[in-house]
Coordinates of N, CA and C in Angstrom, one line a residue:
M566 N 9.9 23.0 14.8 CA 10.3 23.0 13.4 C 9.2 22.3 12.6
A567 N 8.9 22.8 11.4 CA 7.8 22.3 10.6 C 8.2 20.9 10.1
Q568 N 7.2 20.0 10.0 CA 7.4 18.7 9.5 C 6.8 18.6 8.1
V569 N 7.3 17.6 7.4 CA 6.9 17.2 6.1 C 6.6 15.7 6.1
T570 N 5.9 15.2 5.2 CA 5.7 13.8 5.0 C 6.5 13.3 3.8
A571 N 7.6 12.5 4.2 CA 8.5 12.0 3.1 C 8.0 10.6 2.8
V572 N 7.8 10.4 1.5 CA 7.3 9.1 1.0 C 8.4 8.4 0.2
V573 N 8.8 7.2 0.6 CA 9.7 6.4 -0.2 C 8.9 5.5 -1.2
C574 N 9.2 5.7 -2.5 CA 8.4 5.0 -3.5 C 9.2 4.1 -4.4
A575 N 8.6 3.1 -4.9 CA 9.2 2.3 -6.0 C 9.0 3.1 -7.3
A576 N 10.1 3.4 -8.0 CA 10.0 4.2 -9.2 C 10.3 3.3 -10.4
F577 N 9.6 3.6 -11.5 CA 9.8 2.8 -12.7 C 10.9 3.4 -13.6
D578 N 11.3 2.6 -14.6 CA 12.2 3.2 -15.6 C 11.4 4.1 -16.5
A579 N 12.2 4.8 -17.4 CA 11.6 5.9 -18.2 C 10.5 5.3 -19.2
D580 N 10.8 4.1 -19.8 CA 9.8 3.5 -20.7 C 8.5 3.2 -20.0
T581 N 8.6 2.7 -18.8 CA 7.4 2.4 -18.0 C 6.6 3.6 -17.7
D582 N 7.4 4.7 -17.2 CA 6.7 6.0 -16.9 C 6.0 6.5 -18.2
A583 N 6.6 6.4 -19.3 CA 5.9 6.9 -20.6 C 4.6 6.1 -20.9
A584 N 4.7 4.8 -20.7 CA 3.5 3.9 -20.9 C 2.4 4.3 -19.9
I585 N 2.7 4.6 -18.7 CA 1.7 4.9 -17.6 C 1.1 6.3 -18.0
Y586 N 2.0 7.2 -18.4 CA 1.5 8.5 -18.8 C 0.5 8.4 -20.0
A587 N 0.7 7.5 -20.9 CA -0.2 7.2 -22.0 C -1.6 6.7 -21.5
V588 N -1.5 5.9 -20.4 CA -2.8 5.4 -19.9 C -3.6 6.5 -19.2
R589 N -2.9 7.5 -18.7 CA -3.6 8.7 -18.2 C -4.5 9.3 -19.2
E590 N -4.1 9.2 -20.5 CA -5.0 9.7 -21.6 C -6.3 8.9 -21.7
L591 N -6.2 7.6 -21.4 CA -7.5 6.9 -21.3 C -8.4 7.4 -20.3
V592 N -7.8 7.8 -19.1 CA -8.6 8.4 -18.0 C -9.3 9.7 -18.5
R593 N -8.5 10.5 -19.2 CA -9.0 11.7 -19.7 C -10.2 11.5 -20.7
E594 N -9.9 10.5 -21.6 CA -11.0 10.1 -22.6 C -12.3 9.6 -21.9
A595 N -12.1 9.1 -20.7 CA -13.3 8.7 -19.9 C -14.0 9.9 -19.2
G596 N -13.5 11.1 -19.4 CA -14.1 12.3 -18.9 C -13.6 12.8 -17.6
V597 N -12.4 12.4 -17.2 CA -11.9 12.9 -15.9 C -10.9 14.0 -16.3
T598 N -11.0 15.1 -15.6 CA -10.1 16.2 -15.8 C -8.8 15.9 -15.0
L599 N -7.7 16.0 -15.7 CA -6.4 15.7 -15.0 C -5.4 16.8 -15.4
P600 N -4.5 17.1 -14.5 CA -3.4 18.1 -14.8 C -2.6 17.5 -16.0
A601 N -1.9 18.4 -16.7 CA -1.1 17.9 -17.8 C -0.1 16.8 -17.3
L602 N 0.6 17.1 -16.2 CA 1.4 16.1 -15.6 C 1.1 16.1 -14.1
P603 N 1.1 14.9 -13.5 CA 0.9 14.8 -12.0 C 2.1 15.4 -11.3
P604 N 2.0 15.8 -10.0 CA 3.1 16.4 -9.3 C 4.3 15.5 -9.1
H605 N 4.0 14.2 -9.2 CA 5.1 13.2 -9.0 C 5.1 12.2 -10.1
R606 N 6.3 11.6 -10.3 CA 6.5 10.5 -11.2 C 5.5 9.4 -10.9
P607 N 5.2 8.5 -11.9 CA 4.4 7.3 -11.5 C 5.2 6.4 -10.5
H608 N 4.5 5.8 -9.6 CA 5.2 5.1 -8.5 C 4.3 4.2 -7.7
F609 N 4.9 3.3 -7.0 CA 4.1 2.6 -5.9 C 4.6 3.2 -4.6
S610 N 3.8 3.8 -3.8 CA 4.2 4.3 -2.5 C 4.5 3.1 -1.6
L611 N 5.7 3.1 -1.0 CA 6.1 2.0 -0.2 C 5.9 2.2 1.3
A612 N 6.4 3.4 1.8 CA 6.3 3.8 3.2 C 6.5 5.2 3.3
A613 N 6.0 5.8 4.4 CA 6.2 7.3 4.6 C 6.4 7.6 6.1
A614 N 7.0 8.7 6.3 CA 7.3 9.2 7.7 C 7.2 10.7 7.8
R615 N 6.7 11.2 8.9 CA 6.6 12.6 9.2 C 8.0 13.0 9.8
V616 N 8.7 13.9 9.1 CA 10.1 14.3 9.5 C 10.2 15.8 9.4
T617 N 11.2 16.3 10.0 CA 11.6 17.7 9.8 C 12.4 17.8 8.6
R618 N 12.5 19.0 8.0 CA 13.3 19.1 6.8 C 14.8 18.8 7.1
D619 N 15.2 19.0 8.3 CA 16.6 18.7 8.7 C 16.9 17.2 8.6
E620 N 15.8 16.4 8.8 CA 15.9 14.9 8.8 C 15.9 14.3 7.4
L621 N 15.6 15.1 6.4 CA 15.5 14.6 5.0 C 16.8 13.8 4.5
P622 N 18.0 14.3 4.8 CA 19.2 13.6 4.4 C 19.2 12.2 5.0
R623 N 18.7 12.0 6.3 CA 18.6 10.7 6.9 C 17.6 9.8 6.2
V624 N 16.5 10.4 5.8 CA 15.5 9.6 5.0 C 16.1 9.1 3.7
L625 N 16.8 10.0 3.0 CA 17.5 9.6 1.7 C 18.5 8.6 2.0
A626 N 19.3 8.6 3.1 CA 20.3 7.6 3.4 C 19.6 6.2 3.6
V627 N 18.5 6.3 4.3 CA 17.7 5.0 4.6 C 17.2 4.4 3.2
A628 N 16.7 5.3 2.4 CA 16.2 4.8 1.1 C 17.4 4.2 0.3
A629 N 18.5 4.9 0.3 CA 19.7 4.4 -0.4 C 20.2 3.0 0.1
A630 N 20.1 2.8 1.4 CA 20.5 1.5 2.0 C 19.5 0.4 1.5
V631 N 18.2 0.7 1.5 CA 17.3 -0.3 1.1 C 17.5 -0.6 -0.4
A632 N 17.6 0.5 -1.2 CA 17.8 0.3 -2.6 C 19.0 -0.6 -3.0
A633 N 20.1 -0.4 -2.2 CA 21.3 -1.2 -2.5 C 21.1 -2.7 -2.2
A634 N 20.1 -3.0 -1.4 CA 19.9 -4.4 -1.1 C 18.9 -5.1 -2.0
H635 N 18.4 -4.4 -3.0 CA 17.4 -5.0 -3.9 C 17.8 -4.8 -5.4
A636 N 17.5 -5.8 -6.2 CA 17.7 -5.7 -7.6 C 16.5 -5.1 -8.3
S637 N 16.6 -4.6 -9.5 CA 15.4 -4.2 -10.3 C 14.4 -5.3 -10.3
I638 N 13.1 -4.8 -10.4 CA 12.0 -5.8 -10.4 C 11.2 -5.6 -11.7
P639 N 11.1 -6.7 -12.5 CA 10.2 -6.6 -13.6 C 8.8 -6.6 -13.1
V640 N 7.9 -5.8 -13.7 CA 6.5 -5.8 -13.3 C 5.6 -5.9 -14.5
R641 N 4.5 -6.5 -14.4 CA 3.4 -6.5 -15.4 C 2.3 -5.8 -14.7
L642 N 2.0 -4.6 -15.2 CA 0.9 -3.8 -14.6 C -0.4 -4.3 -15.4
A643 N -1.1 -5.3 -14.8 CA -2.2 -5.9 -15.5 C -3.5 -5.5 -15.0
E644 N -3.6 -4.9 -13.8 CA -4.8 -4.7 -13.2 C -5.2 -3.2 -13.2
V645 N -6.4 -2.8 -13.5 CA -6.9 -1.5 -13.4 C -7.9 -1.5 -12.2
G646 N -7.5 -0.9 -11.1 CA -8.3 -1.0 -9.9 C -8.8 0.4 -9.5
R647 N -9.5 0.3 -8.3 CA -10.1 1.6 -7.8 C -10.2 1.5 -6.3
F648 N -10.1 2.6 -5.6 CA -10.3 2.8 -4.2 C -11.5 3.7 -4.1
G649 N -12.7 3.2 -3.7 CA -13.9 3.9 -3.8 C -14.0 5.1 -2.9
R650 N -13.5 5.0 -1.6 CA -13.6 6.1 -0.7 C -12.9 7.4 -1.2
A651 N -11.7 7.2 -1.8 CA -10.9 8.3 -2.2 C -11.1 8.6 -3.7
G652 N -11.9 7.9 -4.4 CA -12.2 8.1 -5.8 C -10.9 7.9 -6.7
V653 N -10.1 6.9 -6.4 CA -8.9 6.7 -7.0 C -9.0 5.6 -8.1
V654 N -8.4 5.8 -9.3 CA -8.3 4.8 -10.3 C -6.8 4.5 -10.4
W655 N -6.4 3.3 -10.4 CA -5.0 2.9 -10.4 C -4.6 1.7 -11.3
L656 N -3.3 1.6 -11.5 CA -2.8 0.4 -12.1 C -2.0 -0.4 -11.1
G657 N -2.0 -1.7 -11.2 CA -1.3 -2.6 -10.3 C -0.9 -3.9 -10.9
P658 N 0.0 -4.6 -10.2 CA 0.4 -5.9 -10.7 C -0.6 -7.1 -10.5
G659 N -1.6 -6.8 -9.7 CA -2.6 -7.9 -9.4 C -1.8 -9.0 -8.7
G660 N -2.1 -10.2 -9.0 CA -1.5 -11.4 -8.4 C -0.3 -11.9 -9.2
S661 N 0.4 -11.1 -9.9 CA 1.5 -11.5 -10.7 C 2.7 -12.0 -9.9
P662 N 3.6 -12.8 -10.5 CA 4.7 -13.3 -9.8 C 5.6 -12.2 -9.2
Q663 N 5.6 -11.0 -9.7 CA 6.4 -9.9 -9.2 C 5.9 -9.4 -7.9
L664 N 4.8 -9.8 -7.4 CA 4.2 -9.3 -6.2 C 5.1 -9.5 -5.0
E665 N 5.7 -10.7 -4.9 CA 6.5 -11.0 -3.8 C 7.8 -10.1 -3.7
P666 N 8.5 -9.9 -4.8 CA 9.7 -9.0 -4.7 C 9.2 -7.6 -4.4
L667 N 8.1 -7.1 -4.9 CA 7.6 -5.8 -4.5 C 7.2 -5.8 -3.1
A668 N 6.5 -6.8 -2.6 CA 6.1 -6.9 -1.2 C 7.4 -6.9 -0.3
Q669 N 8.4 -7.6 -0.7 CA 9.7 -7.6 0.1 C 10.3 -6.2 0.2
L670 N 10.3 -5.5 -1.0 CA 10.8 -4.1 -1.0 C 10.0 -3.2 -0.1
Q671 N 8.7 -3.4 -0.1 CA 7.8 -2.6 0.8 C 8.1 -2.9 2.2
R672 N 8.2 -4.2 2.6 CA 8.5 -4.5 4.0 C 9.8 -4.0 4.4
D673 N 10.8 -4.1 3.6 CA 12.1 -3.6 4.0 C 12.2 -2.1 4.1
T674 N 11.4 -1.4 3.3 CA 11.4 0.1 3.4 C 10.7 0.5 4.6
A675 N 9.5 -0.1 4.9 CA 8.8 0.2 6.1 C 9.6 -0.1 7.4
A676 N 10.3 -1.2 7.4 CA 11.1 -1.6 8.5 C 12.3 -0.6 8.7
A677 N 12.9 -0.3 7.6 CA 14.1 0.6 7.7 C 13.7 2.0 8.3
L678 N 12.5 2.5 7.8 CA 12.1 3.8 8.4 C 11.7 3.7 9.8
A679 N 11.1 2.6 10.2 CA 10.8 2.4 11.6 C 12.0 2.2 12.5
E680 N 13.0 1.5 12.0 CA 14.3 1.3 12.7 C 15.0 2.6 12.8
A681 N 14.8 3.5 11.9 CA 15.4 4.9 12.0 C 14.7 5.7 13.0
G682 N 13.6 5.3 13.5 CA 12.9 6.0 14.6 C 11.7 6.7 14.2
W683 N 11.2 6.5 12.9 CA 10.0 7.2 12.5 C 8.8 6.3 12.4
A684 N 7.7 6.8 13.0 CA 6.4 6.1 12.9 C 5.9 6.2 11.4
A685 N 5.1 5.2 11.1 CA 4.5 5.2 9.7 C 3.5 6.3 9.6
A686 N 3.7 7.2 8.6 CA 2.8 8.3 8.4 C 1.5 8.0 7.8
F687 N 1.4 6.9 7.1 CA 0.1 6.5 6.5 C -0.7 5.4 7.2
G688 N -0.3 5.2 8.4 CA -1.0 4.2 9.3 C -1.0 2.8 8.6
E689 N -2.2 2.2 8.7 CA -2.4 0.9 8.2 C -2.1 0.7 6.7
R690 N -2.2 1.8 5.9 CA -2.0 1.6 4.5 C -0.5 1.3 4.2
S691 N 0.4 1.6 5.2 CA 1.8 1.2 5.0 C 2.1 -0.1 5.7
D692 N 1.1 -0.7 6.4 CA 1.3 -2.0 7.1 C 1.5 -3.0 6.0
P693 N 2.7 -3.7 6.1 CA 3.0 -4.7 5.0 C 1.8 -5.8 4.8
A694 N 1.1 -6.1 5.9 CA 0.0 -7.0 5.8 C -1.2 -6.5 5.0
Q695 N -1.3 -5.1 4.8 CA -2.4 -4.5 4.2 C -2.0 -3.7 2.9
W696 N -0.8 -3.7 2.6 CA -0.3 -2.8 1.5 C -0.8 -3.4 0.2
V697 N -1.2 -2.5 -0.7 CA -1.7 -2.8 -2.0 C -0.8 -2.0 -3.0
P698 N 0.0 -2.7 -3.8 CA 0.9 -2.0 -4.7 C 0.0 -1.4 -5.8
H699 N 0.0 -0.1 -5.9 CA -0.8 0.6 -6.9 C -0.2 1.9 -7.4
C700 N -0.3 2.2 -8.7 CA 0.2 3.4 -9.3 C -1.0 4.2 -9.6
T701 N -1.2 5.3 -8.9 CA -2.4 6.2 -9.1 C -2.4 6.8 -10.4
L702 N -3.6 6.7 -11.1 CA -3.8 7.4 -12.4 C -4.6 8.7 -12.1
A703 N -5.6 8.6 -11.2 CA -6.5 9.8 -11.0 C -7.0 9.7 -9.6
T704 N -7.2 10.8 -8.9 CA -7.8 10.9 -7.6 C -9.1 11.7 -7.7
R705 N -9.9 11.6 -6.7 CA -11.1 12.4 -6.5 C -12.1 12.2 -7.7
V706 N -12.1 11.1 -8.3 CA -13.1 10.8 -9.4 C -14.4 10.7 -8.6
P707 N -15.4 11.4 -9.0 CA -16.7 11.4 -8.3 C -17.2 10.0 -8.2
K708 N -17.6 9.6 -7.0 CA -18.0 8.2 -6.7 C -19.1 7.7 -7.7
P709 N -20.1 8.5 -8.1 CA -21.0 7.9 -9.1 C -20.4 7.5 -10.4
R710 N -19.3 8.1 -10.7 CA -18.6 7.8 -12.0 C -17.4 6.8 -11.9
L711 N -17.0 6.5 -10.7 CA -15.8 5.7 -10.5 C -15.8 4.4 -11.2
R712 N -16.8 3.6 -11.0 CA -16.9 2.3 -11.7 C -16.9 2.4 -13.2
E713 N -17.6 3.4 -13.7 CA -17.7 3.7 -15.1 C -16.3 4.0 -15.7
V714 N -15.6 4.9 -15.0 CA -14.3 5.3 -15.5 C -13.3 4.1 -15.4
Q715 N -13.4 3.3 -14.3 CA -12.6 2.1 -14.2 C -12.9 1.2 -15.4
A716 N -14.1 0.9 -15.7 CA -14.5 0.0 -16.7 C -14.1 0.5 -18.1
E717 N -14.2 1.8 -18.3 CA -13.8 2.4 -19.6 C -12.3 2.3 -19.8
V718 N -11.5 2.6 -18.8 CA -10.0 2.4 -18.9 C -9.7 0.9 -19.1
R719 N -10.3 0.1 -18.3 CA -10.0 -1.4 -18.4 C -10.3 -1.9 -19.8
R720 N -11.4 -1.4 -20.4 CA -11.8 -1.9 -21.8 C -10.7 -1.6 -22.8
K721 N -10.1 -0.4 -22.7 CA -9.1 0.0 -23.7 C -7.6 -0.3 -23.3
Y722 N -7.4 -0.8 -22.1 CA -6.1 -0.9 -21.5 C -5.4 -2.2 -22.0
Q723 N -4.1 -2.0 -22.3 CA -3.2 -3.2 -22.6 C -2.2 -3.2 -21.5
P724 N -2.0 -4.4 -20.8 CA -1.0 -4.5 -19.7 C 0.3 -3.9 -20.2
I725 N 1.0 -3.4 -19.2 CA 2.3 -2.8 -19.4 C 3.4 -3.7 -18.7
D726 N 4.3 -4.1 -19.5 CA 5.5 -4.8 -19.0 C 6.6 -3.8 -18.7
G727 N 6.9 -3.6 -17.5 CA 7.9 -2.6 -17.1 C 8.9 -3.0 -16.1
V728 N 9.5 -2.0 -15.5 CA 10.6 -2.3 -14.5 C 10.5 -1.3 -13.4
V729 N 10.6 -1.8 -12.2 CA 10.8 -0.9 -11.0 C 12.4 -0.9 -10.9
G730 N 12.9 0.3 -11.1 CA 14.4 0.3 -11.2 C 15.0 1.2 -10.1
A731 N 14.3 1.9 -9.3 CA 14.8 2.9 -8.3 C 13.9 3.1 -7.2
L732 N 14.4 3.7 -6.1 CA 13.6 4.3 -5.1 C 13.6 5.8 -5.2
A733 N 12.4 6.4 -5.2 CA 12.3 7.8 -5.2 C 11.8 8.3 -3.9
T734 N 12.2 9.4 -3.4 CA 11.7 10.0 -2.2 C 11.0 11.3 -2.6
I735 N 9.7 11.4 -2.3 CA 8.9 12.5 -2.6 C 8.3 13.1 -1.3
L736 N 7.8 14.3 -1.4 CA 7.2 15.0 -0.3 C 5.7 15.2 -0.6
V737 N 4.8 14.8 0.3 CA 3.4 15.1 0.1 C 3.2 16.6 0.0
G738 N 2.5 17.0 -1.0 CA 2.3 18.4 -1.3 C 3.4 19.0 -2.1
G739 N 4.4 18.3 -2.4 CA 5.6 18.8 -3.2 C 5.4 18.5 -4.6
R740 N 6.5 18.7 -5.3 CA 6.5 18.4 -6.8 C 7.9 17.8 -7.0
G741 N 7.9 16.7 -7.8 CA 9.1 16.0 -8.2 C 9.8 15.3 -7.0
D742 N 10.9 14.7 -7.3 CA 11.7 13.9 -6.3 C 12.6 14.8 -5.5
V743 N 12.8 14.4 -4.2 CA 13.8 15.0 -3.4 C 15.0 14.1 -3.3
G744 N 14.8 12.9 -3.8 CA 15.9 11.9 -3.9 C 15.5 10.8 -4.8
L745 N 16.5 10.2 -5.5 CA 16.3 9.1 -6.4 C 17.6 8.3 -6.4
V746 N 17.4 7.0 -6.1 CA 18.6 6.1 -6.1 C 18.2 4.8 -6.8
P747 N 19.1 4.3 -7.7 CA 18.8 3.1 -8.4 C 18.8 1.9 -7.5
L748 N 18.0 0.9 -7.8 CA 18.1 -0.4 -7.1 C 19.3 -1.2 -7.5
G749 N 19.8 -1.9 -6.6 CA 21.0 -2.8 -6.9 C 22.3 -2.2 -6.7

């Protein structure tokens, strides 16, 4: 049976989503071609597993159990970062006080998927000791332009005060959510 990669993500409230979509316009202004809308809502990827489609209901149940154990998390997206190898420009909370509740949510999500019997699909990037909370704005930015694009976005960017209010489950290569459950 064919497998898919299911990713459990920290999802923002609608106002935070709208503010992040507006920042994507700064990326466009910096000369990066982007689709009108990305395939998935703005999010922090928490953990992922390779599963069969028949196992998706179990993944959604695991996400619901984790979500029930966590309250909404206020976040201040203050950092404009980059991952050079992948050409990624992103927003993140940096060293803000919200980092620990986010880190706990990520640890609990990764542990719950592992306890359900699934290995981490993203390897060390899902390892709680190495996880970097980031909301991707653009991928595949040409390496020679990456620092320039990051600097241009940073110059115009105003931090976003938002809320992580749900866990979304998405599929790599898919579009939209296959599951969404509020925190708390």
